[in-house]
PDB file of C-alpha atoms in Angstrom:
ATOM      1  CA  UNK B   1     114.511 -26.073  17.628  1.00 57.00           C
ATOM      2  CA  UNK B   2     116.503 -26.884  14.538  1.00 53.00           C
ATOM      3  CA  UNK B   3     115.861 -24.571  11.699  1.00 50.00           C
ATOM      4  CA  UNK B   4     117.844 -25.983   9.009  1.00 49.00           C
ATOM      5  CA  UNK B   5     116.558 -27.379   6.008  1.00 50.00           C
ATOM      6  CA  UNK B   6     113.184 -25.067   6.661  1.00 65.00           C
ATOM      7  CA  UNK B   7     112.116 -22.810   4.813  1.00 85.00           C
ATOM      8  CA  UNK B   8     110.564 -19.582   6.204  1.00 93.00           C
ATOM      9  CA  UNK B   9     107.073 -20.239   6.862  1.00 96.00           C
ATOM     10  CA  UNK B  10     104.324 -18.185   6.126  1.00 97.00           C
ATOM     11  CA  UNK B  11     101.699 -17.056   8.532  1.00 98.00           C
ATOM     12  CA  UNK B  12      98.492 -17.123   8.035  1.00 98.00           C
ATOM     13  CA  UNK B  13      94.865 -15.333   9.435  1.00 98.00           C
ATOM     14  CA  UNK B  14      91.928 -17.569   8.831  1.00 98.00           C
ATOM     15  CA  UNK B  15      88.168 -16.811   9.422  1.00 98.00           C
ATOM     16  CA  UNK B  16      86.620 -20.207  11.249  1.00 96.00           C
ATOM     17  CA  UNK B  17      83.339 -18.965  11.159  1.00 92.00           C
ATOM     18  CA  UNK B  18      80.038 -20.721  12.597  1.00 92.00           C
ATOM     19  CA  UNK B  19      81.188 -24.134  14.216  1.00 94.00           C
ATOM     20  CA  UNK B  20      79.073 -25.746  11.292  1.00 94.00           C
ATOM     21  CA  UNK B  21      82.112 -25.353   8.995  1.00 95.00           C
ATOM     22  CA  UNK B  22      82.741 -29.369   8.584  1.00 94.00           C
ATOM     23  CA  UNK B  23      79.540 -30.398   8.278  1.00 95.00           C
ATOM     24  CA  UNK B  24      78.372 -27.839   5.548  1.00 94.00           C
ATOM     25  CA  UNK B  25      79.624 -27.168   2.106  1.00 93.00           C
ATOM     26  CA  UNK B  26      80.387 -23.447   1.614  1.00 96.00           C
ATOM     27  CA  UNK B  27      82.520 -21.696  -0.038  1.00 97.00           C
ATOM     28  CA  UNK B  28      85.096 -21.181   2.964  1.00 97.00           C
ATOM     29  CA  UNK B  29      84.672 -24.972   3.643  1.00 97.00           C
ATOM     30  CA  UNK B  30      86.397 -25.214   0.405  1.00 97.00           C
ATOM     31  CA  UNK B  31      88.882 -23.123   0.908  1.00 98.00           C
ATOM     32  CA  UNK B  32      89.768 -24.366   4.372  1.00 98.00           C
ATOM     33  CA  UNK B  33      89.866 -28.257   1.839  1.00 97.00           C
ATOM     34  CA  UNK B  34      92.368 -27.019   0.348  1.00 97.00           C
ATOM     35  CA  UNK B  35      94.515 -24.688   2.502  1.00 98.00           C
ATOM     36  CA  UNK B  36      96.117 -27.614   3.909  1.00 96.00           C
ATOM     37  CA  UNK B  37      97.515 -28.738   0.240  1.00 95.00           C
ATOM     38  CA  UNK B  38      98.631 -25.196  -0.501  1.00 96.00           C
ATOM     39  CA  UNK B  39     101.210 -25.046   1.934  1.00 95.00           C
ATOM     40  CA  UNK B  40     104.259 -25.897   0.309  1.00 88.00           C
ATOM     41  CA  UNK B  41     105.997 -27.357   3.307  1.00 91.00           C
ATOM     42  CA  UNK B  42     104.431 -29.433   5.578  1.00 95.00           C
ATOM     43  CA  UNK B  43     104.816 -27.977   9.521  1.00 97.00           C
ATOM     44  CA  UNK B  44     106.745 -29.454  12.104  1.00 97.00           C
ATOM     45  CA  UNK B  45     104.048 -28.190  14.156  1.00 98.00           C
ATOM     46  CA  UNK B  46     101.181 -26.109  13.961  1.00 98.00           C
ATOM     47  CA  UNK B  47     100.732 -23.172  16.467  1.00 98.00           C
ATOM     48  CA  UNK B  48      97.092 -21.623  16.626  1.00 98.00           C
ATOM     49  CA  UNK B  49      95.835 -18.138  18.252  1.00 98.00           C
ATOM     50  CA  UNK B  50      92.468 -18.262  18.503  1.00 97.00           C
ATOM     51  CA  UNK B  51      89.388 -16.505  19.729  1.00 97.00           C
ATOM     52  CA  UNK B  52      88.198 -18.725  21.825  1.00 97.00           C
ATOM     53  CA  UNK B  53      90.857 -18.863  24.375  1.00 97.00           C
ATOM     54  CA  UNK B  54      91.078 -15.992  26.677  1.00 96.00           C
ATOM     55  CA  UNK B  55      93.192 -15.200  29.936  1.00 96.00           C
ATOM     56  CA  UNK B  56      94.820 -12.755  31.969  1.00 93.00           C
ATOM     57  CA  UNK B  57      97.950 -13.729  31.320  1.00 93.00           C
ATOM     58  CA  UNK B  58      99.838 -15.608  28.349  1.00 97.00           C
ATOM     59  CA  UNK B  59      98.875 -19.345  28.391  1.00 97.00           C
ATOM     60  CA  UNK B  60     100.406 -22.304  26.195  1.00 97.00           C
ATOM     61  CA  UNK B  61      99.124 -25.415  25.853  1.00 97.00           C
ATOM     62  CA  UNK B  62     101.953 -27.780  26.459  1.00 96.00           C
ATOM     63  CA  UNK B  63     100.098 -31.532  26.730  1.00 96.00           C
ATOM     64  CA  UNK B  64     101.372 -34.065  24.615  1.00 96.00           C
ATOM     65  CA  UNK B  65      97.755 -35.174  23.790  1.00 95.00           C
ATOM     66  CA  UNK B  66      95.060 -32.795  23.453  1.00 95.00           C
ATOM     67  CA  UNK B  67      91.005 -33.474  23.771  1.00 95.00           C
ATOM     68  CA  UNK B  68      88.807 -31.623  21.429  1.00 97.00           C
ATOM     69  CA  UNK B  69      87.267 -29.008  22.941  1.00 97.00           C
ATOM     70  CA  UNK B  70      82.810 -28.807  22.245  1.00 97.00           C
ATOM     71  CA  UNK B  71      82.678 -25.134  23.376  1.00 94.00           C
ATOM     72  CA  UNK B  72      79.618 -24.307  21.320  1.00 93.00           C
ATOM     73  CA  UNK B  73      75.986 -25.192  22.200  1.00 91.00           C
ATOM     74  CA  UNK B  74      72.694 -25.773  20.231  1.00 92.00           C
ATOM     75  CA  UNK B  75      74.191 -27.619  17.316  1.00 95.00           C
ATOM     76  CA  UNK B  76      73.247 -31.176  15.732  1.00 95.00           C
ATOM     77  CA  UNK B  77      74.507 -34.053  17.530  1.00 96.00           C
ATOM     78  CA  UNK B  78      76.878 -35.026  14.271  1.00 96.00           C
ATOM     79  CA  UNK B  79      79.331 -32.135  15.400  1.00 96.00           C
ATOM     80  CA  UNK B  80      79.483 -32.774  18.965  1.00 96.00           C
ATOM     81  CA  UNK B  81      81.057 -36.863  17.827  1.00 96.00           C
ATOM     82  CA  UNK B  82      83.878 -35.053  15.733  1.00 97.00           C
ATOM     83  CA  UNK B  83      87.151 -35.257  17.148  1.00 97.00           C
ATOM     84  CA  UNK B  84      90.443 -34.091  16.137  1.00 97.00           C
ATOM     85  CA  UNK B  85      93.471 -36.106  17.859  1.00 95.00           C
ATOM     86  CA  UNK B  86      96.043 -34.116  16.575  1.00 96.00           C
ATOM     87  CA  UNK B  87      99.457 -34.800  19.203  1.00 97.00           C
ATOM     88  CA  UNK B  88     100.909 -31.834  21.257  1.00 97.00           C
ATOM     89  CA  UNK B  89     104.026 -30.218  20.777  1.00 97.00           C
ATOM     90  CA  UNK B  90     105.558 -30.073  24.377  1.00 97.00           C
ATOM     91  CA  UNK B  91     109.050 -28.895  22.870  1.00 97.00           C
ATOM     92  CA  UNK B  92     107.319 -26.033  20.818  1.00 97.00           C
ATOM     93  CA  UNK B  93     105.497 -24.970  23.853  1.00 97.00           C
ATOM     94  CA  UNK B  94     108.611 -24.475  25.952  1.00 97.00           C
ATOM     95  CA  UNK B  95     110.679 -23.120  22.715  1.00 97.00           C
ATOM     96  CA  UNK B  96     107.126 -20.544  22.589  1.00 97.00           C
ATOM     97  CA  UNK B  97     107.656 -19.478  26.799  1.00 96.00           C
ATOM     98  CA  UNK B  98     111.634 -19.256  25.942  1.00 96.00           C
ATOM     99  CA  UNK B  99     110.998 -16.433  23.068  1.00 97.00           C
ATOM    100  CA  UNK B 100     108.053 -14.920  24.966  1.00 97.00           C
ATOM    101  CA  UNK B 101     109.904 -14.367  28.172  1.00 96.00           C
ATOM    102  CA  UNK B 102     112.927 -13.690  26.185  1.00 96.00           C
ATOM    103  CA  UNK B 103     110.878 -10.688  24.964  1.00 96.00           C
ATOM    104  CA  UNK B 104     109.513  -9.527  28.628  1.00 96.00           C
ATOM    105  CA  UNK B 105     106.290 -11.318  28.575  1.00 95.00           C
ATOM    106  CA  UNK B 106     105.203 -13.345  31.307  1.00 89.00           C
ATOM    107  CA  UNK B 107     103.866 -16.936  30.336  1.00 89.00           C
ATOM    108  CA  UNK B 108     102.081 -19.732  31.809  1.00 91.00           C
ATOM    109  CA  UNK B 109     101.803 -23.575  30.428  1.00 93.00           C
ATOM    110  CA  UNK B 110      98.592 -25.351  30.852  1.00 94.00           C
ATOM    111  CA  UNK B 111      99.337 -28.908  30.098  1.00 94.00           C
ATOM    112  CA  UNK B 112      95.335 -30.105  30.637  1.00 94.00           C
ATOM    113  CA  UNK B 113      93.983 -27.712  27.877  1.00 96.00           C
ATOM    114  CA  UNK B 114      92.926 -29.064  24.509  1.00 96.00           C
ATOM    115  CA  UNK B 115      91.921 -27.423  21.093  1.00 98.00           C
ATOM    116  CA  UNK B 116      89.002 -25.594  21.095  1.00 97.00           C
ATOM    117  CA  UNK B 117      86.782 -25.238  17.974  1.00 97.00           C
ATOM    118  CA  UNK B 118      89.133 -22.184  16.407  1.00 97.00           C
ATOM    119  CA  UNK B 119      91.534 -24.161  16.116  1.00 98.00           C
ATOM    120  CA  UNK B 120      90.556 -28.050  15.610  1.00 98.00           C
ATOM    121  CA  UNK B 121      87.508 -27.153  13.391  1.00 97.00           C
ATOM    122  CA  UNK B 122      89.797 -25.401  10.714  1.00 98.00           C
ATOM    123  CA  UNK B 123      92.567 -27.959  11.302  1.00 98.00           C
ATOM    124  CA  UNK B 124      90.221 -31.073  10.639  1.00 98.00           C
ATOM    125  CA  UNK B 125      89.691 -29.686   7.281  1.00 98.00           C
ATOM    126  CA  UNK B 126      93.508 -28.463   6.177  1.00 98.00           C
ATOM    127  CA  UNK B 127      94.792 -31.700   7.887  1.00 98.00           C
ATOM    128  CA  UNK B 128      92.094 -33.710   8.067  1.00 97.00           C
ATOM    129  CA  UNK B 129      94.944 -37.018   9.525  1.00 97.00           C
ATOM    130  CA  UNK B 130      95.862 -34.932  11.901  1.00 97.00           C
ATOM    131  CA  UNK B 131      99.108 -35.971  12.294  1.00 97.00           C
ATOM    132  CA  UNK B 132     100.597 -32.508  12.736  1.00 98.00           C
ATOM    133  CA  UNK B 133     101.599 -31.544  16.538  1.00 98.00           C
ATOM    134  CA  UNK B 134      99.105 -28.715  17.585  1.00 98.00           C
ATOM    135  CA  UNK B 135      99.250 -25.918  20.237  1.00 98.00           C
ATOM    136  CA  UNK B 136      97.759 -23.019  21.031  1.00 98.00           C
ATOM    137  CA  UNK B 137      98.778 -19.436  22.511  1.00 98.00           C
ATOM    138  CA  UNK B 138      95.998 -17.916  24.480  1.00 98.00           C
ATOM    139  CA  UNK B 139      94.980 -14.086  23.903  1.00 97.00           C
ATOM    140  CA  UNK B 140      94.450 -10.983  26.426  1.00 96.00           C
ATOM    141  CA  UNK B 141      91.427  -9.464  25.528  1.00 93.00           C
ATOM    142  CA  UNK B 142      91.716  -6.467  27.992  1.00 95.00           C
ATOM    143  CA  UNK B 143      95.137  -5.630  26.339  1.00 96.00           C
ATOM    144  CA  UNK B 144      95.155  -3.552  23.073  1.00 97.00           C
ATOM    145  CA  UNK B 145      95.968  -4.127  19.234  1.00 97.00           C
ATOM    146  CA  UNK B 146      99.883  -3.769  19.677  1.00 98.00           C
ATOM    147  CA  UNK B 147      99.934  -5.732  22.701  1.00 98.00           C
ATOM    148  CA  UNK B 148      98.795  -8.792  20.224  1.00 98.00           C
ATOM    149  CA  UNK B 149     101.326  -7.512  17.395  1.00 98.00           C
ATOM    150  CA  UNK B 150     104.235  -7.552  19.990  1.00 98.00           C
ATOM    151  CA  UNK B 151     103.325 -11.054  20.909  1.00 98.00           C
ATOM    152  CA  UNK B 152     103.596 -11.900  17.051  1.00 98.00           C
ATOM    153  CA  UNK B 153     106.841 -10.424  16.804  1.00 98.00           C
ATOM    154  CA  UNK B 154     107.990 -12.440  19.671  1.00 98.00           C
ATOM    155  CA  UNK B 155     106.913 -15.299  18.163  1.00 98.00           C
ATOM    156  CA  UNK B 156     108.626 -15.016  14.531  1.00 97.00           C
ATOM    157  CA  UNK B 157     111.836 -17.185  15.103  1.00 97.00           C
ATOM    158  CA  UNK B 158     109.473 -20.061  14.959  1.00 98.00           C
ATOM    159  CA  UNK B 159     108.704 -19.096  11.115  1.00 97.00           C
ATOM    160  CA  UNK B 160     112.098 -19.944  10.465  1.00 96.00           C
ATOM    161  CA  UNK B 161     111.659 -23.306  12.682  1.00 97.00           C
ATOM    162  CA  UNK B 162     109.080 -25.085  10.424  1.00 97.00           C
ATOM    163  CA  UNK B 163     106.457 -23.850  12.851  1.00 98.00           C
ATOM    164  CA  UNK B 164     102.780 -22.685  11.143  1.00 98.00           C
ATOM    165  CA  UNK B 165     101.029 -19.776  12.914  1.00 98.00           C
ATOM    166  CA  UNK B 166      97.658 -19.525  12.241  1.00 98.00           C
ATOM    167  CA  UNK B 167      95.462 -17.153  13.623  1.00 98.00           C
ATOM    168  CA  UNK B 168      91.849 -17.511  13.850  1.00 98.00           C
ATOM    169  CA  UNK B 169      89.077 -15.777  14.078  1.00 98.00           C
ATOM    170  CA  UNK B 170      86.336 -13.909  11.801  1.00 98.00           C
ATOM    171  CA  UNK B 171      86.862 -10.820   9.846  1.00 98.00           C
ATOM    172  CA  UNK B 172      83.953  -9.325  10.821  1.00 98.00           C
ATOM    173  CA  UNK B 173      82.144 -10.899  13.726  1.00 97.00           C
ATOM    174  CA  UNK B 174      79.328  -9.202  15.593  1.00 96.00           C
ATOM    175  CA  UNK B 175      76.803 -12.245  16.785  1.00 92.00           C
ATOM    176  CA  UNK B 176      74.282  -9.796  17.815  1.00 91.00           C
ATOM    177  CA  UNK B 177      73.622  -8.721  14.323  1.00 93.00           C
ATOM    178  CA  UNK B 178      73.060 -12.255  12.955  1.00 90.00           C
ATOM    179  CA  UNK B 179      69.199 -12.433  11.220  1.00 86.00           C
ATOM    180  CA  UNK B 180      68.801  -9.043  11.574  1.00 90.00           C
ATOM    181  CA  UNK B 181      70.012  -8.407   7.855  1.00 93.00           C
ATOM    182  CA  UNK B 182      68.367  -9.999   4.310  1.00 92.00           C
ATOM    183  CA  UNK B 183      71.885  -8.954   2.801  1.00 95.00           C
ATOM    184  CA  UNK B 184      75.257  -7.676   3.929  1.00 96.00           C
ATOM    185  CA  UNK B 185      75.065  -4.236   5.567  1.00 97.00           C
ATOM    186  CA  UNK B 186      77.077  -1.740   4.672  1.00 98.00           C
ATOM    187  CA  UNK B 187      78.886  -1.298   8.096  1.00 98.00           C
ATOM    188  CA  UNK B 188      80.507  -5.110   7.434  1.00 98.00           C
ATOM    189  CA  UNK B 189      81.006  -4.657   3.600  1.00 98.00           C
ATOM    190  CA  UNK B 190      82.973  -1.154   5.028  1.00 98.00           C
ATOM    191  CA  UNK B 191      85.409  -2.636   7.651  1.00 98.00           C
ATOM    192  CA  UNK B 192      85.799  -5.786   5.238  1.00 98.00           C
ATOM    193  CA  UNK B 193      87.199  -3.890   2.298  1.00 98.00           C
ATOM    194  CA  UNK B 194      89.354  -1.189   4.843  1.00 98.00           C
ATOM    195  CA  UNK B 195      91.049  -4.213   6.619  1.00 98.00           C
ATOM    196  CA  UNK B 196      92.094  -5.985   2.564  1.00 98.00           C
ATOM    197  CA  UNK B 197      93.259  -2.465   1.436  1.00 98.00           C
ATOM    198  CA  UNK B 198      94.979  -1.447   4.436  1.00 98.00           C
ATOM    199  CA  UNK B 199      96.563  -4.952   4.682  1.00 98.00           C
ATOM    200  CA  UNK B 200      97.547  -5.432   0.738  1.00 98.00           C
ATOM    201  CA  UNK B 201      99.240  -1.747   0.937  1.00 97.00           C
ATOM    202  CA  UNK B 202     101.327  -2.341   4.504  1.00 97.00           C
ATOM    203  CA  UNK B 203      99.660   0.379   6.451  1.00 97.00           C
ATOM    204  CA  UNK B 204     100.078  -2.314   9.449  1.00 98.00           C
ATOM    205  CA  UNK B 205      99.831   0.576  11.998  1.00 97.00           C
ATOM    206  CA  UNK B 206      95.965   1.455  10.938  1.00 98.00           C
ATOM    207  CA  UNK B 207      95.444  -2.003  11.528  1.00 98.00           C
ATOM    208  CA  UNK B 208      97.170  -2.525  14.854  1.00 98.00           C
ATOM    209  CA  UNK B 209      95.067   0.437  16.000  1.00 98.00           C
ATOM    210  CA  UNK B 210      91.749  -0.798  14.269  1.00 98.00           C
ATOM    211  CA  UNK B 211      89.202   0.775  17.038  1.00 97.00           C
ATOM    212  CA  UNK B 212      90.643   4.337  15.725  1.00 97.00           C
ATOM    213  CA  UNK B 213      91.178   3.370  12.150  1.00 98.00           C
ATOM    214  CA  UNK B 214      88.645   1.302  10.867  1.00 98.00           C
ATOM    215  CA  UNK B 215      85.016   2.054   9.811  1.00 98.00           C
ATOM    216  CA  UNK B 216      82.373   0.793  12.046  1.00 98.00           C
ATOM    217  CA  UNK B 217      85.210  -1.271  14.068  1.00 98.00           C
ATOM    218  CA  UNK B 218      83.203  -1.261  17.154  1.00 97.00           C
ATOM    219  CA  UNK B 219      79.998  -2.735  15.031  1.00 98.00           C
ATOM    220  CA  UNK B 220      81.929  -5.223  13.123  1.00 98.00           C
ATOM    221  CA  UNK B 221      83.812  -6.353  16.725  1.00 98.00           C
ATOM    222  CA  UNK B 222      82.097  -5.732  19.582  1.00 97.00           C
ATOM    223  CA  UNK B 223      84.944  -7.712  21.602  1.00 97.00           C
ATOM    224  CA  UNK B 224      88.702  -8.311  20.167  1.00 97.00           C
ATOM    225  CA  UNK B 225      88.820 -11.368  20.613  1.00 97.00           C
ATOM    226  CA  UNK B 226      88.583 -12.633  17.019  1.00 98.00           C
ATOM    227  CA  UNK B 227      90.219  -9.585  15.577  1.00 98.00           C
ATOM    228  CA  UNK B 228      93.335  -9.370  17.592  1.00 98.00           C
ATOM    229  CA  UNK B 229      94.466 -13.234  16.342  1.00 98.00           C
ATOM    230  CA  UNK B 230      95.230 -11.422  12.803  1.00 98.00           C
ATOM    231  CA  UNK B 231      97.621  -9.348  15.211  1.00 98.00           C
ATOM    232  CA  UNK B 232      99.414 -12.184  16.169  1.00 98.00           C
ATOM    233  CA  UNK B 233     100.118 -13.728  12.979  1.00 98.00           C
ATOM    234  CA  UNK B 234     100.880 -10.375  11.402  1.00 98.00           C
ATOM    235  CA  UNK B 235     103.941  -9.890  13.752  1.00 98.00           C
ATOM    236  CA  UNK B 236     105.064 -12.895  13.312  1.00 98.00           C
ATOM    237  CA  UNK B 237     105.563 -12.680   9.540  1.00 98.00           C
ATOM    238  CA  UNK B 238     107.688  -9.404  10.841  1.00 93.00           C
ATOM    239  CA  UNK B 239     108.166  -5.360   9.689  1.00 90.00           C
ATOM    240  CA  UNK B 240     107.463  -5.360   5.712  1.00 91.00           C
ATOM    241  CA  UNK B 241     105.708  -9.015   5.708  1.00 96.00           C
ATOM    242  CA  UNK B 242     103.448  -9.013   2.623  1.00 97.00           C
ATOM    243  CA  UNK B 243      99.836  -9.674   2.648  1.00 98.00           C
ATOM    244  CA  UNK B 244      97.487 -11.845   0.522  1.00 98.00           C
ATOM    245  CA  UNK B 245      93.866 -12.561   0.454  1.00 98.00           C
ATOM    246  CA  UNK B 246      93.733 -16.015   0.053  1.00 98.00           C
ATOM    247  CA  UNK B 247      90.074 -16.094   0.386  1.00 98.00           C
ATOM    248  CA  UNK B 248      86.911 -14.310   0.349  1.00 98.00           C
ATOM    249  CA  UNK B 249      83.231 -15.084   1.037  1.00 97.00           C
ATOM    250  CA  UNK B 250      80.418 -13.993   3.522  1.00 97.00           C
ATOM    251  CA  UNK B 251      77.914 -16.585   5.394  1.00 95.00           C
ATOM    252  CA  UNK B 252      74.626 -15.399   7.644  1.00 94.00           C
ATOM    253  CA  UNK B 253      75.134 -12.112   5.437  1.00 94.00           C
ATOM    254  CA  UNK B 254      76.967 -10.380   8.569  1.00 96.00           C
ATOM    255  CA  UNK B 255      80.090 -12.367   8.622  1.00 97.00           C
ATOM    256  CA  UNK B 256      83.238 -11.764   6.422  1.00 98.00           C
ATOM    257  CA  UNK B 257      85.629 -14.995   5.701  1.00 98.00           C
ATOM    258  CA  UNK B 258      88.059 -13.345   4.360  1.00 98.00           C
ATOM    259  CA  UNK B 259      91.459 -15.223   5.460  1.00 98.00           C
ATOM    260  CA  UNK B 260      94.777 -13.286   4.619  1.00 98.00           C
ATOM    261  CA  UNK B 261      98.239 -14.993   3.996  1.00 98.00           C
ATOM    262  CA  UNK B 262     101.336 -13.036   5.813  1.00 98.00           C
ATOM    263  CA  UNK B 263     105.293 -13.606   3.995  1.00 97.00           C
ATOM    264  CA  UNK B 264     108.088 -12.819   5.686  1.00 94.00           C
ATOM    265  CA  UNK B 265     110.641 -10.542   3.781  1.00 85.00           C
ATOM    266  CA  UNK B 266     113.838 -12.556   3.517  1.00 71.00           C
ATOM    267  CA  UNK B 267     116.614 -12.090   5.491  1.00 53.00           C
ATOM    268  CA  UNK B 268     119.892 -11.518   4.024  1.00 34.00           C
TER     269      UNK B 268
END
């Protein structure tokens, strides 16, 4: 891919939340408004990790048209009838296999797959004319935290390629516990404010290792799978990448929105 005339993107780590994000208005749905605007440079492409794709092996999505994925159930009819036509990137998704097997990883294109709702929901909100090629990176959930931070690394050419990672998930994100709480228990507040300080002060390796490091990990994410999506765009911002919060908030008192921008150190 050309790089020149890009600047180095920044990654970024965004909380989707409940699927009801587009039809509600919430403080994230705010945020997510005007995420889209705050990005100085518009993408060439957009390339999403999210928590709702999960396979043994490394997967890219290399269509050139994508449906929208409805993989949520027991909603109002309005959000089934939203749609987000955003085009593929079939160029991306072979430049993403190139770096990834560059890097020992073995990779797999699926050119059938569309969005699902971690990635289109957010994206219908920051690019609402979706007229940004879209694809997505699958994760391994039976692999560990530095499995997904290697995979990052792998990735970060593409920062300097006018490519936007975003990983998504929730900060904290343990379904079971939702309606059991009248306010936000102390295990979520815990992990919430370990991940920002460990995060804002670079101690990246606590965070890679979160099961070890983090209070009440194993409450606030029973499975990985929208934890280890911060792992991905953290490596791809690269060793020394400075953190952010770019947002904060908590909905059904259990889940943490926080979203985190990730800048890559410049080069010399």
């Amino acid at each position: 891919m050309d790089s020149q005339n890009s600047e180095v993107m920044e990654t970024y780590y965004v909380s989707h939340g409940s699927p009801m994000l587009p039809l509600e208005e919430t403080p994230a749905t705010q945020f997510f408004k005007g995420l889209g605007n705050s990005i100085k440079q518009k993408p060439k492409a957009i390339l999403v990790v999210s928590g709702h794709w999960n396979t043994r092996e490394l997967m890219v999505n290399s269509g050139a048209k994508h449906s929208t994925i409805h993989d949520f159930y027991g909603f109002p009819r309005e959000l089934y009838q939203l749609r987000y036509d955003a085009p593929g990137a079939p160029e991306v998704a072979k430049r993403v296999q190139e770096l990834l097997q560059e890097a020992g990883y073995k990779s797999v294109e699926d050119p059938k797959r569309g969005l699902d709702h971690g990635a289109w929901i957010p994206l219908l909100l920051m690019y609402p004319k979706a007229d940004i090629p879209v694809i997505q990176l699958s994760l391994q959930p039976q692999k560990d935290g530095l499995h997904h931070y290697n995979v990052g690394r792998a990735l970060a050419p593409l920062t300097k390629e006018g490519v936007l990672i975003i990983g998504s998930g929730t900060t904290t994100h343990n379904l079971r516990s939702i309606g059991s709480y009248e306010t936000t228990p102390t295990w979520a507040k815990a992990f919430d404010s370990w991940l920002n300080d460990a995060l804002i002060n670079g101690r990246f390796d606590e965070v890679i290792h979160y099961l070890e490091k983090g209070p009440h990990a194993e409450t606030a994410h029973p499975t990985p799978d929208h934890f280890v999506p911060l792992l991905v765009a953290l490596g791809a911002a690269g060793e020394g990448a400075k953190t952010k919060r770019v947002h904060h908030s908590w909905e059904l008192q259990t889940m943490s929105m926080a979203s985190f921008s990730f800048t890559p150190v410049a080069s010399s």
